[in-house]
mmCIF file of C-alpha atoms and ligand atoms in Angstrom:
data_model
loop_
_atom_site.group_PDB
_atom_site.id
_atom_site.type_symbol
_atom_site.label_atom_id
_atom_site.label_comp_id
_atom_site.label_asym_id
_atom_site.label_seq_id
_atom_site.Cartn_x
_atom_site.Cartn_y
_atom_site.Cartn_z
ATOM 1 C CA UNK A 55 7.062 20.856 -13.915
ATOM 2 C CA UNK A 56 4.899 17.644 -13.461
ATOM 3 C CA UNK A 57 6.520 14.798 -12.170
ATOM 4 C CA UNK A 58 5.250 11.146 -12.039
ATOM 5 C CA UNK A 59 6.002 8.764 -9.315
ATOM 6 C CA UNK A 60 4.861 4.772 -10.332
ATOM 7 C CA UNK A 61 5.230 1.693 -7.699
ATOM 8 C CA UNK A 62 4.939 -1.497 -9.106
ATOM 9 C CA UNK A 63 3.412 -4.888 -7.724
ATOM 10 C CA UNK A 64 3.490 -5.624 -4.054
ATOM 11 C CA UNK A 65 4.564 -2.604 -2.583
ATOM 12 C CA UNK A 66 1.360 -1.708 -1.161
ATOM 13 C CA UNK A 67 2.437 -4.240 1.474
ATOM 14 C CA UNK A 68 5.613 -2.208 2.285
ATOM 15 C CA UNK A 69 6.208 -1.644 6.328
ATOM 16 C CA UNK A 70 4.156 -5.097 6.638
ATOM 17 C CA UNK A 71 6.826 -7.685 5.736
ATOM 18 C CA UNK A 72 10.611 -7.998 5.339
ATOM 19 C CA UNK A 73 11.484 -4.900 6.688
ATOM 20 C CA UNK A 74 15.193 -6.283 6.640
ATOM 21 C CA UNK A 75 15.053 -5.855 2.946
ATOM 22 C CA UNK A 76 12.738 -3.110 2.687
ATOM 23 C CA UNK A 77 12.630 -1.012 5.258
ATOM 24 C CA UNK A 78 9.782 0.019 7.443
ATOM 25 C CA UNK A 79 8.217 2.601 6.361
ATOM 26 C CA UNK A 80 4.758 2.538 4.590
ATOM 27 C CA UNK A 81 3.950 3.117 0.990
ATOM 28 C CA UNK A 82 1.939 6.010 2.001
ATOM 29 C CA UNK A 83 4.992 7.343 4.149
ATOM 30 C CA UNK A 84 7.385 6.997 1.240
ATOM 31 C CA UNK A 85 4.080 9.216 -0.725
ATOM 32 C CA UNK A 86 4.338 12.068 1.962
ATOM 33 C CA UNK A 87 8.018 11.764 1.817
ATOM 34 C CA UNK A 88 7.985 12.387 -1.616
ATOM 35 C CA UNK A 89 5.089 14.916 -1.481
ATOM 36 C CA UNK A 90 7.454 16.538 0.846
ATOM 37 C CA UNK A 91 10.363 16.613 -1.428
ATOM 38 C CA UNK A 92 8.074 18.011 -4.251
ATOM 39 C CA UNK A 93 7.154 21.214 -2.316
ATOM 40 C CA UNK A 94 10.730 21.563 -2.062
ATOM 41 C CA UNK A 95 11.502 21.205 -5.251
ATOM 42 C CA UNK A 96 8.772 23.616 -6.279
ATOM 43 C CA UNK A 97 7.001 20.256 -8.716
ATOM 44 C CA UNK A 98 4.067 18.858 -8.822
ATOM 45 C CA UNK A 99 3.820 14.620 -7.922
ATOM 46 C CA UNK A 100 1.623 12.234 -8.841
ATOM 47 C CA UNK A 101 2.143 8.953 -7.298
ATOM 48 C CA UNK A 102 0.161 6.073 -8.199
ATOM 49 C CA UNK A 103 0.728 2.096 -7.170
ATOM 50 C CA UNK A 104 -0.451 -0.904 -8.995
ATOM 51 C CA UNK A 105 -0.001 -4.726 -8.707
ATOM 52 C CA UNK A 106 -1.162 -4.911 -12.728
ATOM 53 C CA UNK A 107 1.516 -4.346 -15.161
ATOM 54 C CA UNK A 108 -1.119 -3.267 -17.530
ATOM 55 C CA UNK A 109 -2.343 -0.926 -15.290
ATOM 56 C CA UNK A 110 1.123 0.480 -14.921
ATOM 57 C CA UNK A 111 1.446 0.841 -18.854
ATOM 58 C CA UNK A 112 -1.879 2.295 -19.104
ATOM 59 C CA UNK A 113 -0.937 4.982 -17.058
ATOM 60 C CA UNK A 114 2.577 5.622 -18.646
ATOM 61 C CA UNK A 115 1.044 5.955 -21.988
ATOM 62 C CA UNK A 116 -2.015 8.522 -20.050
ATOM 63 C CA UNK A 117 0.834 10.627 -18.593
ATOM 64 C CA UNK A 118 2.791 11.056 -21.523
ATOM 65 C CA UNK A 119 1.283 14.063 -22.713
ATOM 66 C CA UNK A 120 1.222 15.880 -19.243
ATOM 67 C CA UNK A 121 4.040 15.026 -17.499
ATOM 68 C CA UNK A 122 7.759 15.765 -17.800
ATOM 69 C CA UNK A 123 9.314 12.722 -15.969
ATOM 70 C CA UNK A 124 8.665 9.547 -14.259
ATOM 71 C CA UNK A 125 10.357 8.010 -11.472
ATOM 72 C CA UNK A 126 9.773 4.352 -10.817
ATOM 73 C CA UNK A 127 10.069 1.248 -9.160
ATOM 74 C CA UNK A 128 8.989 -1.798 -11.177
ATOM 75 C CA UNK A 129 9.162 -3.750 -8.469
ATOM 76 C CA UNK A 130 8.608 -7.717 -9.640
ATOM 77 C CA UNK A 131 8.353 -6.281 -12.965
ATOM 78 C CA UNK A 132 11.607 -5.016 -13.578
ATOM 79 C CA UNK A 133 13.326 -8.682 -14.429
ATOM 80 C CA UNK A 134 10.775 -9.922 -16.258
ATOM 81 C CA UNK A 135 8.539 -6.953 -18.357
ATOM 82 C CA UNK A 136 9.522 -6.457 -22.025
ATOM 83 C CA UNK A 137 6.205 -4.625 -21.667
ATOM 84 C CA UNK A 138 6.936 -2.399 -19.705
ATOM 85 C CA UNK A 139 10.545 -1.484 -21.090
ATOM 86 C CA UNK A 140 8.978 -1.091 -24.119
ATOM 87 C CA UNK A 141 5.901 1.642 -22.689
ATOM 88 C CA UNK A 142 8.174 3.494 -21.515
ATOM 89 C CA UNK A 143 10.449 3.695 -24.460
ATOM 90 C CA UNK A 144 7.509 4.674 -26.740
ATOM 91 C CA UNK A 145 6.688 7.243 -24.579
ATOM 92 C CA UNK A 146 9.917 9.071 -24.727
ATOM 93 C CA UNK A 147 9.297 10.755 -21.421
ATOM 94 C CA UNK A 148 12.591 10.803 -19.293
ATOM 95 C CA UNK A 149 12.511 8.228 -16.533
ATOM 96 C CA UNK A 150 14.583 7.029 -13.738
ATOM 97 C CA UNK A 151 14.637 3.465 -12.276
ATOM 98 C CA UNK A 152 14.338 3.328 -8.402
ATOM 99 C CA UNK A 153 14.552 0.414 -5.947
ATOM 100 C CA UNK A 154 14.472 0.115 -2.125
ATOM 101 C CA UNK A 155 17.165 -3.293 -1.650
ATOM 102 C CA UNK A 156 20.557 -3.172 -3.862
ATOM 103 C CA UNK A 157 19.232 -5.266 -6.398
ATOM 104 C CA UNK A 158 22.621 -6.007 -7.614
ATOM 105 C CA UNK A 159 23.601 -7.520 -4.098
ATOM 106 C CA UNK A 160 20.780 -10.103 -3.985
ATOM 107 C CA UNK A 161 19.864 -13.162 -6.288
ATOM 108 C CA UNK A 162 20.933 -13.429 -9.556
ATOM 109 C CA UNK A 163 17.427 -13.097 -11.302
ATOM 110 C CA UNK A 164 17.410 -9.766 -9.670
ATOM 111 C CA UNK A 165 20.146 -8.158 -11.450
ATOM 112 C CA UNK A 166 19.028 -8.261 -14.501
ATOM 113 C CA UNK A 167 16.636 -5.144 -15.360
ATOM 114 C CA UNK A 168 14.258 -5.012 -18.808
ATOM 115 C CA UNK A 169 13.764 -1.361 -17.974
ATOM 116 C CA UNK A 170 17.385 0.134 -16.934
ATOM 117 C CA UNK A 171 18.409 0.263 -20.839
ATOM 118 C CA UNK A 172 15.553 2.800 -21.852
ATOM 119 C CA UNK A 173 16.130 5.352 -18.750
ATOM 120 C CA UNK A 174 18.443 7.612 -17.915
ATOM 121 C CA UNK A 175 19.538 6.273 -15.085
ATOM 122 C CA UNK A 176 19.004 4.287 -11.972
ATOM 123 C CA UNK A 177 19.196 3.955 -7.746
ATOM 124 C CA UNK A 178 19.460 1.174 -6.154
ATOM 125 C CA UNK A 179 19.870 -0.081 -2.166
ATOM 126 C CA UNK A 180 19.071 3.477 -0.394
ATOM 127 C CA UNK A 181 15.293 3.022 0.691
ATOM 128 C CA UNK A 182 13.333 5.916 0.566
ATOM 129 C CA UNK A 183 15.847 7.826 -0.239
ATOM 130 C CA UNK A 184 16.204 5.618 -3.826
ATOM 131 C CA UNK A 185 12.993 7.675 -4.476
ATOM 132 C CA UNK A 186 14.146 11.315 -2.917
ATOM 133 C CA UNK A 187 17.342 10.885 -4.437
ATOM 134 C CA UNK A 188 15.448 9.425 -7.890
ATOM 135 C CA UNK A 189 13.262 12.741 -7.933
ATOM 136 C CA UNK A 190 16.264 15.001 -7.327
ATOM 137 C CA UNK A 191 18.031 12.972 -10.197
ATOM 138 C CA UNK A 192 15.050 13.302 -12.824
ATOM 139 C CA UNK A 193 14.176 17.240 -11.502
ATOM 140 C CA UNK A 194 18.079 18.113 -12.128
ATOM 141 C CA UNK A 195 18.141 16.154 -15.891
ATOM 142 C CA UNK A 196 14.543 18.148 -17.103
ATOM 143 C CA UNK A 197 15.821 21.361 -15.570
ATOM 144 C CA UNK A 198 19.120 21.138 -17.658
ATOM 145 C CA UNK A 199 17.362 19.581 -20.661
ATOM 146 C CA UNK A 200 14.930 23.176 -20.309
ATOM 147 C CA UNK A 201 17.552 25.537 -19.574
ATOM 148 C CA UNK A 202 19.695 24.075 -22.539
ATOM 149 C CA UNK A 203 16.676 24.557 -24.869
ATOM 150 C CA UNK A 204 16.880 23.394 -28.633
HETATM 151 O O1 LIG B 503 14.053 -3.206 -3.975
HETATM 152 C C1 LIG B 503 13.050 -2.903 -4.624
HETATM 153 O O2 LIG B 503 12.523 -1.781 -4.580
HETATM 154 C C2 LIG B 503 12.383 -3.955 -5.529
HETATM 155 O O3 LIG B 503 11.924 -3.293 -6.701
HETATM 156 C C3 LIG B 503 11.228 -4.507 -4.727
HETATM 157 C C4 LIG B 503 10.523 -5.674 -5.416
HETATM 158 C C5 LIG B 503 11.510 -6.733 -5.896
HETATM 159 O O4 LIG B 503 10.841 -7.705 -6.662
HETATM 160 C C6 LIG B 503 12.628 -6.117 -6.718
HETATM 161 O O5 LIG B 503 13.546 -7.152 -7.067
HETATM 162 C C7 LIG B 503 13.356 -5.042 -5.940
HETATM 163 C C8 LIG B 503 9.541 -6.372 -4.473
HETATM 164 C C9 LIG B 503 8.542 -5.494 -3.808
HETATM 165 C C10 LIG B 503 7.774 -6.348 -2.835
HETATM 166 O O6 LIG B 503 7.538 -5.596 -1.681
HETATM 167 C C11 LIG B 503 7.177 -6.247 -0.545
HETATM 168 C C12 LIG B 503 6.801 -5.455 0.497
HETATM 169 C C13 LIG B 503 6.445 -6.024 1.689
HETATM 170 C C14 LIG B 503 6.444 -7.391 1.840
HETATM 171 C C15 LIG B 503 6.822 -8.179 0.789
HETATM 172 C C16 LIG B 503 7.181 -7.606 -0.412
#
């Protein structure tokens, strides 16, 4: 199984600023957390980060083909990308919305997500572990989907 990890705009500054809200870890420390999780799990991860949201639906519509799920944060992108929603839609690869802060909990703009109505599901307010618990959640969904079979 090939999983793929995508962080959206800005959170190559993670551990940097507004730790409060984010935590303090690292964008590369939430990578070997994950990387972590994926020997685990027995998958294999690709995480990539962009601050381009073309860049991000470039690489959903590369991946399509070769992966079986994508877990992501859309960061910024999440309130305001019909773009976006709409890649990942097309692609019809399962997907699971991730986010660091409780984006229901903050300001208003915030709780509104483009993407959350074409995944399958979505974690929100647990940090890193949005992302471990995100892989888990998209690992268990294939591995049923699979074991179901047609
Ligand atoms: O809670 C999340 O994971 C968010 O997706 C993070 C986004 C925000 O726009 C979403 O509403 C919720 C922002 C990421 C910006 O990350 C920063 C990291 C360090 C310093 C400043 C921003």
């Amino acid at each position: 199984m090939k999983l793929l990890v995508l962080h959206g705009p800005n959170l190559n500054l993670l551990g940097t600023r507004e730790p409060e809200v984010y935590g303090s870890l690292t964008l590369a420390e939430i990578d070997a957390a994950i990387s972590e999780l994926a020997v685990e799990l027995g998958v294999e991860v690709e995480t990539f980060q962009s601050n381009s949201e073309g860049a991000l639906i470039d690489k959903i519509h590369a991946s399509a083909s070769s992966v079986n799920g994508i877990v992501i944060n859309p960061a910024a992108y999440t309130h305001t990308s019909v773009a976006l929603r709409d890649a990942l839609a097309a692609v019809a690869v399962p997907a699971v919305e991730v986010h660091l802060s409780n984006i229901h909990r903050r300001e208003e703009f915030r709780t509104r997500s483009y993407v959350a109505p074409v995944v399958v599901g979505q974690v929100s307010g647990f940090g890193v572990d949005s992302y471990l618990m995100g892989l888990r959640a998209i690992f268990n969904h294939i591995k049923k989907g699979l074991s179901e079979g047609p």
